[in-house]
mmCIF file with all atom_site columns, C-alpha atoms in Angstrom:
data_model
loop_
_atom_site.group_PDB
_atom_site.id
_atom_site.type_symbol
_atom_site.label_atom_id
_atom_site.label_alt_id
_atom_site.label_comp_id
_atom_site.label_asym_id
_atom_site.label_entity_id
_atom_site.label_seq_id
_atom_site.pdbx_PDB_ins_code
_atom_site.Cartn_x
_atom_site.Cartn_y
_atom_site.Cartn_z
_atom_site.occupancy
_atom_site.B_iso_or_equiv
_atom_site.pdbx_formal_charge
_atom_site.auth_seq_id
_atom_site.auth_comp_id
_atom_site.auth_asym_id
_atom_site.auth_atom_id
_atom_site.pdbx_PDB_model_num
ATOM 1   C CA . UNK A 1 1   ? 0.629   12.810  15.947  1.00 25.00 ? 1161 UNK A CA 1
ATOM 2   C CA . UNK A 1 2   ? -0.497  9.181   16.007  1.00 29.00 ? 1162 UNK A CA 1
ATOM 3   C CA . UNK A 1 3   ? -1.362  7.430   19.255  1.00 30.00 ? 1163 UNK A CA 1
ATOM 4   C CA . UNK A 1 4   ? 1.897   6.421   20.899  1.00 35.00 ? 1164 UNK A CA 1
ATOM 5   C CA . UNK A 1 5   ? 3.601   9.763   20.300  1.00 33.00 ? 1165 UNK A CA 1
ATOM 6   C CA . UNK A 1 6   ? 5.234   9.101   16.926  1.00 36.00 ? 1166 UNK A CA 1
ATOM 7   C CA . UNK A 1 7   ? 5.010   11.622  14.083  1.00 36.00 ? 1167 UNK A CA 1
ATOM 8   C CA . UNK A 1 8   ? 2.472   10.596  11.465  1.00 36.00 ? 1168 UNK A CA 1
ATOM 9   C CA . UNK A 1 9   ? 0.589   12.153  8.569   1.00 44.00 ? 1169 UNK A CA 1
ATOM 10  C CA . UNK A 1 10  ? -1.808  9.232   8.297   1.00 50.00 ? 1170 UNK A CA 1
ATOM 11  C CA . UNK A 1 11  ? -4.979  11.215  9.044   1.00 51.00 ? 1171 UNK A CA 1
ATOM 12  C CA . UNK A 1 12  ? -6.492  12.472  5.793   1.00 54.00 ? 1172 UNK A CA 1
ATOM 13  C CA . UNK A 1 13  ? -9.471  14.808  5.407   1.00 61.00 ? 1173 UNK A CA 1
ATOM 14  C CA . UNK A 1 14  ? -12.022 14.714  2.590   1.00 71.00 ? 1174 UNK A CA 1
ATOM 15  C CA . UNK A 1 15  ? -11.612 17.468  0.018   1.00 79.00 ? 1175 UNK A CA 1
ATOM 16  C CA . UNK A 1 16  ? -13.692 18.074  -3.098  1.00 86.00 ? 1176 UNK A CA 1
ATOM 17  C CA . UNK A 1 17  ? -10.809 18.334  -5.560  1.00 92.00 ? 1177 UNK A CA 1
ATOM 18  C CA . UNK A 1 18  ? -7.017  18.311  -5.596  1.00 95.00 ? 1178 UNK A CA 1
ATOM 19  C CA . UNK A 1 19  ? -4.186  19.094  -7.971  1.00 97.00 ? 1179 UNK A CA 1
ATOM 20  C CA . UNK A 1 20  ? -1.749  16.241  -8.572  1.00 97.00 ? 1180 UNK A CA 1
ATOM 21  C CA . UNK A 1 21  ? 1.827   16.418  -9.829  1.00 97.00 ? 1181 UNK A CA 1
ATOM 22  C CA . UNK A 1 22  ? 4.602   13.838  -10.114 1.00 96.00 ? 1182 UNK A CA 1
ATOM 23  C CA . UNK A 1 23  ? 5.136   13.822  -6.345  1.00 95.00 ? 1183 UNK A CA 1
ATOM 24  C CA . UNK A 1 24  ? 1.459   13.491  -5.457  1.00 96.00 ? 1184 UNK A CA 1
ATOM 25  C CA . UNK A 1 25  ? -1.219  15.843  -4.205  1.00 95.00 ? 1185 UNK A CA 1
ATOM 26  C CA . UNK A 1 26  ? -0.044  19.420  -4.047  1.00 94.00 ? 1186 UNK A CA 1
ATOM 27  C CA . UNK A 1 27  ? 0.061   20.380  -0.367  1.00 84.00 ? 1187 UNK A CA 1
ATOM 28  C CA . UNK A 1 28  ? -0.231  16.794  0.958   1.00 74.00 ? 1188 UNK A CA 1
ATOM 29  C CA . UNK A 1 29  ? 1.803   16.135  4.088   1.00 57.00 ? 1189 UNK A CA 1
ATOM 30  C CA . UNK A 1 30  ? 4.282   13.304  4.614   1.00 51.00 ? 1190 UNK A CA 1
ATOM 31  C CA . UNK A 1 31  ? 5.722   12.877  8.105   1.00 38.00 ? 1191 UNK A CA 1
ATOM 32  C CA . UNK A 1 32  ? 8.685   10.849  6.819   1.00 45.00 ? 1192 UNK A CA 1
ATOM 33  C CA . UNK A 1 33  ? 10.529  11.606  3.576   1.00 42.00 ? 1193 UNK A CA 1
ATOM 34  C CA . UNK A 1 34  ? 10.671  7.913   2.642   1.00 44.00 ? 1194 UNK A CA 1
ATOM 35  C CA . UNK A 1 35  ? 6.871   7.752   2.727   1.00 55.00 ? 1195 UNK A CA 1
ATOM 36  C CA . UNK A 1 36  ? 6.697   9.958   -0.355  1.00 66.00 ? 1196 UNK A CA 1
ATOM 37  C CA . UNK A 1 37  ? 8.491   10.119  -3.692  1.00 91.00 ? 1197 UNK A CA 1
ATOM 38  C CA . UNK A 1 38  ? 7.477   9.671   -7.297  1.00 96.00 ? 1198 UNK A CA 1
ATOM 39  C CA . UNK A 1 39  ? 6.699   5.949   -6.973  1.00 98.00 ? 1199 UNK A CA 1
ATOM 40  C CA . UNK A 1 40  ? 4.435   6.649   -3.964  1.00 97.00 ? 1200 UNK A CA 1
ATOM 41  C CA . UNK A 1 41  ? 2.668   9.675   -5.391  1.00 98.00 ? 1201 UNK A CA 1
ATOM 42  C CA . UNK A 1 42  ? -0.886  8.506   -4.610  1.00 98.00 ? 1202 UNK A CA 1
ATOM 43  C CA . UNK A 1 43  ? -2.212  5.818   -2.281  1.00 98.00 ? 1203 UNK A CA 1
ATOM 44  C CA . UNK A 1 44  ? -5.545  4.140   -3.052  1.00 98.00 ? 1204 UNK A CA 1
ATOM 45  C CA . UNK A 1 45  ? -7.571  1.888   -0.757  1.00 98.00 ? 1205 UNK A CA 1
ATOM 46  C CA . UNK A 1 46  ? -10.660 -0.233  -1.341  1.00 98.00 ? 1206 UNK A CA 1
ATOM 47  C CA . UNK A 1 47  ? -13.503 1.043   0.833   1.00 96.00 ? 1207 UNK A CA 1
ATOM 48  C CA . UNK A 1 48  ? -14.835 -2.530  0.973   1.00 97.00 ? 1208 UNK A CA 1
ATOM 49  C CA . UNK A 1 49  ? -11.870 -3.561  3.116   1.00 98.00 ? 1209 UNK A CA 1
ATOM 50  C CA . UNK A 1 50  ? -13.154 -1.469  5.996   1.00 98.00 ? 1210 UNK A CA 1
ATOM 51  C CA . UNK A 1 51  ? -16.172 -3.734  6.583   1.00 97.00 ? 1211 UNK A CA 1
ATOM 52  C CA . UNK A 1 52  ? -13.952 -6.774  7.059   1.00 97.00 ? 1212 UNK A CA 1
ATOM 53  C CA . UNK A 1 53  ? -11.526 -4.893  9.264   1.00 98.00 ? 1213 UNK A CA 1
ATOM 54  C CA . UNK A 1 54  ? -14.298 -3.554  11.512  1.00 98.00 ? 1214 UNK A CA 1
ATOM 55  C CA . UNK A 1 55  ? -15.539 -7.123  11.935  1.00 97.00 ? 1215 UNK A CA 1
ATOM 56  C CA . UNK A 1 56  ? -12.032 -8.362  12.758  1.00 97.00 ? 1216 UNK A CA 1
ATOM 57  C CA . UNK A 1 57  ? -11.140 -5.442  15.048  1.00 98.00 ? 1217 UNK A CA 1
ATOM 58  C CA . UNK A 1 58  ? -14.402 -4.110  16.536  1.00 98.00 ? 1218 UNK A CA 1
ATOM 59  C CA . UNK A 1 59  ? -12.623 -2.057  19.201  1.00 97.00 ? 1219 UNK A CA 1
ATOM 60  C CA . UNK A 1 60  ? -10.985 -0.015  16.437  1.00 97.00 ? 1220 UNK A CA 1
ATOM 61  C CA . UNK A 1 61  ? -14.143 0.401   14.362  1.00 96.00 ? 1221 UNK A CA 1
ATOM 62  C CA . UNK A 1 62  ? -14.380 4.127   15.071  1.00 96.00 ? 1222 UNK A CA 1
ATOM 63  C CA . UNK A 1 63  ? -11.128 4.681   13.167  1.00 96.00 ? 1223 UNK A CA 1
ATOM 64  C CA . UNK A 1 64  ? -11.792 2.092   10.459  1.00 97.00 ? 1224 UNK A CA 1
ATOM 65  C CA . UNK A 1 65  ? -13.546 4.473   8.101   1.00 96.00 ? 1225 UNK A CA 1
ATOM 66  C CA . UNK A 1 66  ? -12.613 5.782   4.636   1.00 94.00 ? 1226 UNK A CA 1
ATOM 67  C CA . UNK A 1 67  ? -9.409  7.764   4.943   1.00 94.00 ? 1227 UNK A CA 1
ATOM 68  C CA . UNK A 1 68  ? -8.364  5.816   8.022   1.00 96.00 ? 1228 UNK A CA 1
ATOM 69  C CA . UNK A 1 69  ? -5.411  4.164   6.302   1.00 96.00 ? 1229 UNK A CA 1
ATOM 70  C CA . UNK A 1 70  ? -4.058  7.476   5.099   1.00 94.00 ? 1230 UNK A CA 1
ATOM 71  C CA . UNK A 1 71  ? -5.160  6.872   1.540   1.00 96.00 ? 1231 UNK A CA 1
ATOM 72  C CA . UNK A 1 72  ? -5.497  9.707   -0.944  1.00 95.00 ? 1232 UNK A CA 1
ATOM 73  C CA . UNK A 1 73  ? -8.174  7.872   -2.934  1.00 96.00 ? 1233 UNK A CA 1
ATOM 74  C CA . UNK A 1 74  ? -10.876 5.540   -1.649  1.00 95.00 ? 1234 UNK A CA 1
ATOM 75  C CA . UNK A 1 75  ? -13.172 3.754   -4.075  1.00 95.00 ? 1235 UNK A CA 1
ATOM 76  C CA . UNK A 1 76  ? -15.367 0.664   -4.320  1.00 94.00 ? 1236 UNK A CA 1
ATOM 77  C CA . UNK A 1 77  ? -14.964 -2.237  -6.710  1.00 93.00 ? 1237 UNK A CA 1
ATOM 78  C CA . UNK A 1 78  ? -11.202 -1.977  -7.167  1.00 97.00 ? 1238 UNK A CA 1
ATOM 79  C CA . UNK A 1 79  ? -8.808  -3.887  -4.960  1.00 98.00 ? 1239 UNK A CA 1
ATOM 80  C CA . UNK A 1 80  ? -5.555  -5.823  -4.810  1.00 99.00 ? 1240 UNK A CA 1
ATOM 81  C CA . UNK A 1 81  ? -7.163  -8.836  -6.513  1.00 98.00 ? 1241 UNK A CA 1
ATOM 82  C CA . UNK A 1 82  ? -8.667  -6.944  -9.451  1.00 98.00 ? 1242 UNK A CA 1
ATOM 83  C CA . UNK A 1 83  ? -5.815  -4.561  -10.264 1.00 99.00 ? 1243 UNK A CA 1
ATOM 84  C CA . UNK A 1 84  ? -2.329  -5.377  -11.514 1.00 99.00 ? 1244 UNK A CA 1
ATOM 85  C CA . UNK A 1 85  ? 1.125   -3.901  -11.153 1.00 99.00 ? 1245 UNK A CA 1
ATOM 86  C CA . UNK A 1 86  ? 1.665   -1.612  -14.124 1.00 99.00 ? 1246 UNK A CA 1
ATOM 87  C CA . UNK A 1 87  ? -2.011  -0.859  -14.735 1.00 99.00 ? 1247 UNK A CA 1
ATOM 88  C CA . UNK A 1 88  ? -2.417  2.616   -16.193 1.00 99.00 ? 1248 UNK A CA 1
ATOM 89  C CA . UNK A 1 89  ? -5.554  4.426   -15.051 1.00 99.00 ? 1249 UNK A CA 1
ATOM 90  C CA . UNK A 1 90  ? -7.290  7.707   -15.726 1.00 98.00 ? 1250 UNK A CA 1
ATOM 91  C CA . UNK A 1 91  ? -8.634  9.530   -12.658 1.00 97.00 ? 1251 UNK A CA 1
ATOM 92  C CA . UNK A 1 92  ? -10.167 12.822  -13.679 1.00 95.00 ? 1252 UNK A CA 1
ATOM 93  C CA . UNK A 1 93  ? -7.540  14.240  -15.998 1.00 95.00 ? 1253 UNK A CA 1
ATOM 94  C CA . UNK A 1 94  ? -4.670  12.508  -14.193 1.00 98.00 ? 1254 UNK A CA 1
ATOM 95  C CA . UNK A 1 95  ? -2.964  9.527   -15.835 1.00 99.00 ? 1255 UNK A CA 1
ATOM 96  C CA . UNK A 1 96  ? -1.342  7.272   -13.252 1.00 99.00 ? 1256 UNK A CA 1
ATOM 97  C CA . UNK A 1 97  ? 0.306   3.843   -13.118 1.00 99.00 ? 1257 UNK A CA 1
ATOM 98  C CA . UNK A 1 98  ? 0.219   1.292   -10.293 1.00 99.00 ? 1258 UNK A CA 1
ATOM 99  C CA . UNK A 1 99  ? 3.784   1.019   -9.027  1.00 99.00 ? 1259 UNK A CA 1
ATOM 100 C CA . UNK A 1 100 ? 3.835   -0.673  -5.618  1.00 98.00 ? 1260 UNK A CA 1
ATOM 101 C CA . UNK A 1 101 ? 1.779   -2.544  -3.063  1.00 98.00 ? 1261 UNK A CA 1
ATOM 102 C CA . UNK A 1 102 ? 1.880   -0.705  0.229   1.00 98.00 ? 1262 UNK A CA 1
ATOM 103 C CA . UNK A 1 103 ? 4.360   -2.175  2.709   1.00 97.00 ? 1263 UNK A CA 1
ATOM 104 C CA . UNK A 1 104 ? 2.518   -1.466  5.980   1.00 97.00 ? 1264 UNK A CA 1
ATOM 105 C CA . UNK A 1 105 ? 4.467   -0.258  8.988   1.00 96.00 ? 1265 UNK A CA 1
ATOM 106 C CA . UNK A 1 106 ? 3.978   -0.151  12.753  1.00 97.00 ? 1266 UNK A CA 1
ATOM 107 C CA . UNK A 1 107 ? 2.351   3.279   12.602  1.00 96.00 ? 1267 UNK A CA 1
ATOM 108 C CA . UNK A 1 108 ? -0.855  1.485   11.606  1.00 97.00 ? 1268 UNK A CA 1
ATOM 109 C CA . UNK A 1 109 ? -0.666  -0.348  14.947  1.00 97.00 ? 1269 UNK A CA 1
ATOM 110 C CA . UNK A 1 110 ? -0.424  3.004   16.713  1.00 96.00 ? 1270 UNK A CA 1
ATOM 111 C CA . UNK A 1 111 ? -3.177  4.541   14.627  1.00 96.00 ? 1271 UNK A CA 1
ATOM 112 C CA . UNK A 1 112 ? -5.745  1.826   15.359  1.00 97.00 ? 1272 UNK A CA 1
ATOM 113 C CA . UNK A 1 113 ? -4.579  0.693   18.783  1.00 97.00 ? 1273 UNK A CA 1
ATOM 114 C CA . UNK A 1 114 ? -4.084  -2.845  17.451  1.00 97.00 ? 1274 UNK A CA 1
ATOM 115 C CA . UNK A 1 115 ? -0.663  -4.352  18.162  1.00 96.00 ? 1275 UNK A CA 1
ATOM 116 C CA . UNK A 1 116 ? -0.475  -6.356  14.939  1.00 96.00 ? 1276 UNK A CA 1
ATOM 117 C CA . UNK A 1 117 ? -2.614  -4.357  12.500  1.00 98.00 ? 1277 UNK A CA 1
ATOM 118 C CA . UNK A 1 118 ? 0.302   -3.905  10.084  1.00 98.00 ? 1278 UNK A CA 1
ATOM 119 C CA . UNK A 1 119 ? 0.984   -7.639  10.055  1.00 98.00 ? 1279 UNK A CA 1
ATOM 120 C CA . UNK A 1 120 ? -2.691  -8.493  9.598   1.00 98.00 ? 1280 UNK A CA 1
ATOM 121 C CA . UNK A 1 121 ? -3.256  -6.286  6.569   1.00 98.00 ? 1281 UNK A CA 1
ATOM 122 C CA . UNK A 1 122 ? 0.040   -7.423  5.054   1.00 98.00 ? 1282 UNK A CA 1
ATOM 123 C CA . UNK A 1 123 ? -0.764  -11.119 5.337   1.00 98.00 ? 1283 UNK A CA 1
ATOM 124 C CA . UNK A 1 124 ? -4.323  -10.625 4.045   1.00 98.00 ? 1284 UNK A CA 1
ATOM 125 C CA . UNK A 1 125 ? -3.338  -8.369  1.113   1.00 98.00 ? 1285 UNK A CA 1
ATOM 126 C CA . UNK A 1 126 ? -5.559  -5.478  2.182   1.00 98.00 ? 1286 UNK A CA 1
ATOM 127 C CA . UNK A 1 127 ? -2.856  -2.816  2.326   1.00 98.00 ? 1287 UNK A CA 1
ATOM 128 C CA . UNK A 1 128 ? -3.702  -0.537  -0.576  1.00 98.00 ? 1288 UNK A CA 1
ATOM 129 C CA . UNK A 1 129 ? -1.403  0.380   -3.457  1.00 99.00 ? 1289 UNK A CA 1
ATOM 130 C CA . UNK A 1 130 ? 0.613   3.263   -4.811  1.00 99.00 ? 1290 UNK A CA 1
ATOM 131 C CA . UNK A 1 131 ? 0.631   5.073   -8.130  1.00 99.00 ? 1291 UNK A CA 1
ATOM 132 C CA . UNK A 1 132 ? 3.308   6.951   -10.008 1.00 99.00 ? 1292 UNK A CA 1
ATOM 133 C CA . UNK A 1 133 ? 1.992   9.931   -11.975 1.00 99.00 ? 1293 UNK A CA 1
ATOM 134 C CA . UNK A 1 134 ? 2.412   9.889   -15.750 1.00 99.00 ? 1294 UNK A CA 1
ATOM 135 C CA . UNK A 1 135 ? 0.415   13.067  -16.420 1.00 98.00 ? 1295 UNK A CA 1
ATOM 136 C CA . UNK A 1 136 ? -0.602  15.449  -13.658 1.00 98.00 ? 1296 UNK A CA 1
ATOM 137 C CA . UNK A 1 137 ? -3.851  17.340  -13.386 1.00 98.00 ? 1297 UNK A CA 1
ATOM 138 C CA . UNK A 1 138 ? -6.904  17.599  -11.184 1.00 97.00 ? 1298 UNK A CA 1
ATOM 139 C CA . UNK A 1 139 ? -8.895  14.881  -9.382  1.00 96.00 ? 1299 UNK A CA 1
ATOM 140 C CA . UNK A 1 140 ? -12.341 15.542  -7.921  1.00 95.00 ? 1300 UNK A CA 1
ATOM 141 C CA . UNK A 1 141 ? -14.760 13.601  -5.737  1.00 93.00 ? 1301 UNK A CA 1
ATOM 142 C CA . UNK A 1 142 ? -16.873 11.359  -7.966  1.00 92.00 ? 1302 UNK A CA 1
ATOM 143 C CA . UNK A 1 143 ? -14.340 11.064  -10.788 1.00 95.00 ? 1303 UNK A CA 1
ATOM 144 C CA . UNK A 1 144 ? -14.438 7.654   -12.441 1.00 95.00 ? 1304 UNK A CA 1
ATOM 145 C CA . UNK A 1 145 ? -11.288 5.532   -12.267 1.00 97.00 ? 1305 UNK A CA 1
ATOM 146 C CA . UNK A 1 146 ? -10.747 3.740   -15.574 1.00 98.00 ? 1306 UNK A CA 1
ATOM 147 C CA . UNK A 1 147 ? -8.027  1.189   -16.369 1.00 98.00 ? 1307 UNK A CA 1
ATOM 148 C CA . UNK A 1 148 ? -6.770  2.073   -19.852 1.00 99.00 ? 1308 UNK A CA 1
ATOM 149 C CA . UNK A 1 149 ? -3.744  -0.235  -20.094 1.00 99.00 ? 1309 UNK A CA 1
ATOM 150 C CA . UNK A 1 150 ? -2.724  -3.529  -18.453 1.00 99.00 ? 1310 UNK A CA 1
ATOM 151 C CA . UNK A 1 151 ? 0.814   -4.637  -19.349 1.00 99.00 ? 1311 UNK A CA 1
ATOM 152 C CA . UNK A 1 152 ? 1.094   -7.327  -16.632 1.00 99.00 ? 1312 UNK A CA 1
ATOM 153 C CA . UNK A 1 153 ? -2.285  -9.110  -16.501 1.00 99.00 ? 1313 UNK A CA 1
ATOM 154 C CA . UNK A 1 154 ? -0.761  -12.134 -14.761 1.00 99.00 ? 1314 UNK A CA 1
ATOM 155 C CA . UNK A 1 155 ? 0.558   -10.052 -11.871 1.00 99.00 ? 1315 UNK A CA 1
ATOM 156 C CA . UNK A 1 156 ? -2.252  -8.756  -9.721  1.00 99.00 ? 1316 UNK A CA 1
ATOM 157 C CA . UNK A 1 157 ? -1.169  -6.690  -6.740  1.00 99.00 ? 1317 UNK A CA 1
ATOM 158 C CA . UNK A 1 158 ? -2.316  -9.527  -4.464  1.00 99.00 ? 1318 UNK A CA 1
ATOM 159 C CA . UNK A 1 159 ? -0.244  -12.101 -6.368  1.00 99.00 ? 1319 UNK A CA 1
ATOM 160 C CA . UNK A 1 160 ? 2.880   -9.964  -6.075  1.00 99.00 ? 1320 UNK A CA 1
ATOM 161 C CA . UNK A 1 161 ? 2.142   -9.606  -2.362  1.00 99.00 ? 1321 UNK A CA 1
ATOM 162 C CA . UNK A 1 162 ? 1.833   -13.386 -2.052  1.00 99.00 ? 1322 UNK A CA 1
ATOM 163 C CA . UNK A 1 163 ? 5.449   -13.816 -3.121  1.00 99.00 ? 1323 UNK A CA 1
ATOM 164 C CA . UNK A 1 164 ? 6.516   -10.773 -1.166  1.00 99.00 ? 1324 UNK A CA 1
ATOM 165 C CA . UNK A 1 165 ? 5.042   -11.958 2.155   1.00 98.00 ? 1325 UNK A CA 1
ATOM 166 C CA . UNK A 1 166 ? 3.397   -15.409 2.051   1.00 98.00 ? 1326 UNK A CA 1
ATOM 167 C CA . UNK A 1 167 ? 5.883   -17.360 -0.066  1.00 99.00 ? 1327 UNK A CA 1
ATOM 168 C CA . UNK A 1 168 ? 8.914   -15.096 0.251   1.00 99.00 ? 1328 UNK A CA 1
ATOM 169 C CA . UNK A 1 169 ? 11.503  -17.851 -0.192  1.00 98.00 ? 1329 UNK A CA 1
ATOM 170 C CA . UNK A 1 170 ? 10.418  -18.729 -3.739  1.00 99.00 ? 1330 UNK A CA 1
ATOM 171 C CA . UNK A 1 171 ? 13.591  -17.370 -5.274  1.00 99.00 ? 1331 UNK A CA 1
ATOM 172 C CA . UNK A 1 172 ? 12.708  -18.407 -8.831  1.00 99.00 ? 1332 UNK A CA 1
ATOM 173 C CA . UNK A 1 173 ? 9.635   -16.178 -8.749  1.00 99.00 ? 1333 UNK A CA 1
ATOM 174 C CA . UNK A 1 174 ? 11.634  -13.500 -6.945  1.00 99.00 ? 1334 UNK A CA 1
ATOM 175 C CA . UNK A 1 175 ? 14.028  -13.415 -9.903  1.00 99.00 ? 1335 UNK A CA 1
ATOM 176 C CA . UNK A 1 176 ? 11.098  -12.863 -12.272 1.00 99.00 ? 1336 UNK A CA 1
ATOM 177 C CA . UNK A 1 177 ? 9.581   -10.147 -10.110 1.00 99.00 ? 1337 UNK A CA 1
ATOM 178 C CA . UNK A 1 178 ? 12.888  -8.339  -9.672  1.00 99.00 ? 1338 UNK A CA 1
ATOM 179 C CA . UNK A 1 179 ? 12.681  -7.334  -13.342 1.00 99.00 ? 1339 UNK A CA 1
ATOM 180 C CA . UNK A 1 180 ? 8.892   -7.022  -13.675 1.00 99.00 ? 1340 UNK A CA 1
ATOM 181 C CA . UNK A 1 181 ? 8.172   -3.997  -15.876 1.00 97.00 ? 1341 UNK A CA 1
ATOM 182 C CA . UNK A 1 182 ? 6.596   -1.090  -13.962 1.00 98.00 ? 1342 UNK A CA 1
ATOM 183 C CA . UNK A 1 183 ? 7.193   -2.593  -10.498 1.00 99.00 ? 1343 UNK A CA 1
ATOM 184 C CA . UNK A 1 184 ? 8.665   0.177   -8.358  1.00 98.00 ? 1344 UNK A CA 1
ATOM 185 C CA . UNK A 1 185 ? 12.349  0.001   -7.464  1.00 98.00 ? 1345 UNK A CA 1
ATOM 186 C CA . UNK A 1 186 ? 11.606  -0.252  -3.750  1.00 97.00 ? 1346 UNK A CA 1
ATOM 187 C CA . UNK A 1 187 ? 10.027  -3.700  -4.111  1.00 98.00 ? 1347 UNK A CA 1
ATOM 188 C CA . UNK A 1 188 ? 11.999  -4.824  -7.170  1.00 99.00 ? 1348 UNK A CA 1
ATOM 189 C CA . UNK A 1 189 ? 15.172  -4.383  -5.113  1.00 98.00 ? 1349 UNK A CA 1
ATOM 190 C CA . UNK A 1 190 ? 13.715  -6.508  -2.309  1.00 99.00 ? 1350 UNK A CA 1
ATOM 191 C CA . UNK A 1 191 ? 13.205  -9.390  -4.722  1.00 99.00 ? 1351 UNK A CA 1
ATOM 192 C CA . UNK A 1 192 ? 16.647  -8.890  -6.284  1.00 99.00 ? 1352 UNK A CA 1
ATOM 193 C CA . UNK A 1 193 ? 18.333  -8.918  -2.879  1.00 99.00 ? 1353 UNK A CA 1
ATOM 194 C CA . UNK A 1 194 ? 16.580  -12.174 -1.966  1.00 99.00 ? 1354 UNK A CA 1
ATOM 195 C CA . UNK A 1 195 ? 17.870  -13.785 -5.150  1.00 99.00 ? 1355 UNK A CA 1
ATOM 196 C CA . UNK A 1 196 ? 21.421  -12.545 -4.563  1.00 98.00 ? 1356 UNK A CA 1
ATOM 197 C CA . UNK A 1 197 ? 21.555  -13.499 -0.882  1.00 98.00 ? 1357 UNK A CA 1
ATOM 198 C CA . UNK A 1 198 ? 19.351  -16.584 -0.815  1.00 98.00 ? 1358 UNK A CA 1
ATOM 199 C CA . UNK A 1 199 ? 17.705  -15.106 2.269   1.00 98.00 ? 1359 UNK A CA 1
ATOM 200 C CA . UNK A 1 200 ? 14.515  -13.271 3.203   1.00 98.00 ? 1360 UNK A CA 1
ATOM 201 C CA . UNK A 1 201 ? 14.818  -9.928  4.982   1.00 98.00 ? 1361 UNK A CA 1
ATOM 202 C CA . UNK A 1 202 ? 13.563  -9.386  8.529   1.00 97.00 ? 1362 UNK A CA 1
ATOM 203 C CA . UNK A 1 203 ? 10.233  -7.521  8.757   1.00 97.00 ? 1363 UNK A CA 1
ATOM 204 C CA . UNK A 1 204 ? 9.952   -7.070  12.509  1.00 96.00 ? 1364 UNK A CA 1
ATOM 205 C CA . UNK A 1 205 ? 11.187  -3.486  12.697  1.00 96.00 ? 1365 UNK A CA 1
ATOM 206 C CA . UNK A 1 206 ? 8.795   -2.354  9.988   1.00 97.00 ? 1366 UNK A CA 1
ATOM 207 C CA . UNK A 1 207 ? 5.798   -4.244  11.376  1.00 98.00 ? 1367 UNK A CA 1
ATOM 208 C CA . UNK A 1 208 ? 6.267   -3.665  15.107  1.00 96.00 ? 1368 UNK A CA 1
ATOM 209 C CA . UNK A 1 209 ? 8.767   -0.851  15.574  1.00 94.00 ? 1369 UNK A CA 1
ATOM 210 C CA . UNK A 1 210 ? 10.749  -1.157  18.785  1.00 80.00 ? 1370 UNK A CA 1
ATOM 211 C CA . UNK A 1 211 ? 8.153   -3.465  20.378  1.00 65.00 ? 1371 UNK A CA 1
ATOM 212 C CA . UNK A 1 212 ? 7.135   -6.839  19.022  1.00 59.00 ? 1372 UNK A CA 1
ATOM 213 C CA . UNK A 1 213 ? 3.818   -8.460  19.893  1.00 53.00 ? 1373 UNK A CA 1
ATOM 214 C CA . UNK A 1 214 ? 3.025   -11.065 17.234  1.00 51.00 ? 1374 UNK A CA 1
ATOM 215 C CA . UNK A 1 215 ? -0.193  -13.040 17.167  1.00 47.00 ? 1375 UNK A CA 1
ATOM 216 C CA . UNK A 1 216 ? -0.501  -16.787 16.764  1.00 40.00 ? 1376 UNK A CA 1
ATOM 217 C CA . UNK A 1 217 ? -0.928  -16.085 13.032  1.00 42.00 ? 1377 UNK A CA 1
ATOM 218 C CA . UNK A 1 218 ? 2.563   -14.592 12.894  1.00 40.00 ? 1378 UNK A CA 1
ATOM 219 C CA . UNK A 1 219 ? 4.402   -17.599 11.482  1.00 40.00 ? 1379 UNK A CA 1
ATOM 220 C CA . UNK A 1 220 ? 5.136   -15.731 8.251   1.00 43.00 ? 1380 UNK A CA 1
ATOM 221 C CA . UNK A 1 221 ? 6.719   -12.749 10.017  1.00 51.00 ? 1381 UNK A CA 1
ATOM 222 C CA . UNK A 1 222 ? 10.490  -12.559 9.783   1.00 61.00 ? 1382 UNK A CA 1
#
């Protein structure tokens, strides 16, 4: 359970090696069915983000350690700015493709005891990203992660997140992103719905749950 009494499978423990199939790590736990699925098979996080987060939220520093965001893979030198939607990578003998930026939810607030943690990481593009699995296999600690294909070099994860969260009412770009090859349906549908409706969806339930405590930096929340 996360702090606050809600079910959560966010706590991850270090293991030396795992077997991965199209749904993710064999035996991995998901507290909510919508947190899993083939387009969310693996979650990676940049270990370098933790330094900045500990500086920003010193009271939560004890939890801001690798694995703290519930990631399956933590590595240095790869982040939302350097990787692109659709990148195909080899990790051990697993071939995976970047499918989605993580859409953070209020359970991060519970986890770290910070009322607007989900909003902060969303607006600063330090959320992590998901992979779909193209070929399953085994991943072990120390395996190199190698990008072997980049079909969308103009669309870094961070740039997609900019139009998802910072400039969400740019409907011309939303139309382009709604059909971006390899972008997972979950986010592609968000962009398509914006184009069809001419409106941006409300994020408050996802970011804050039943309670809402925005910061002064919350002008982009909806």
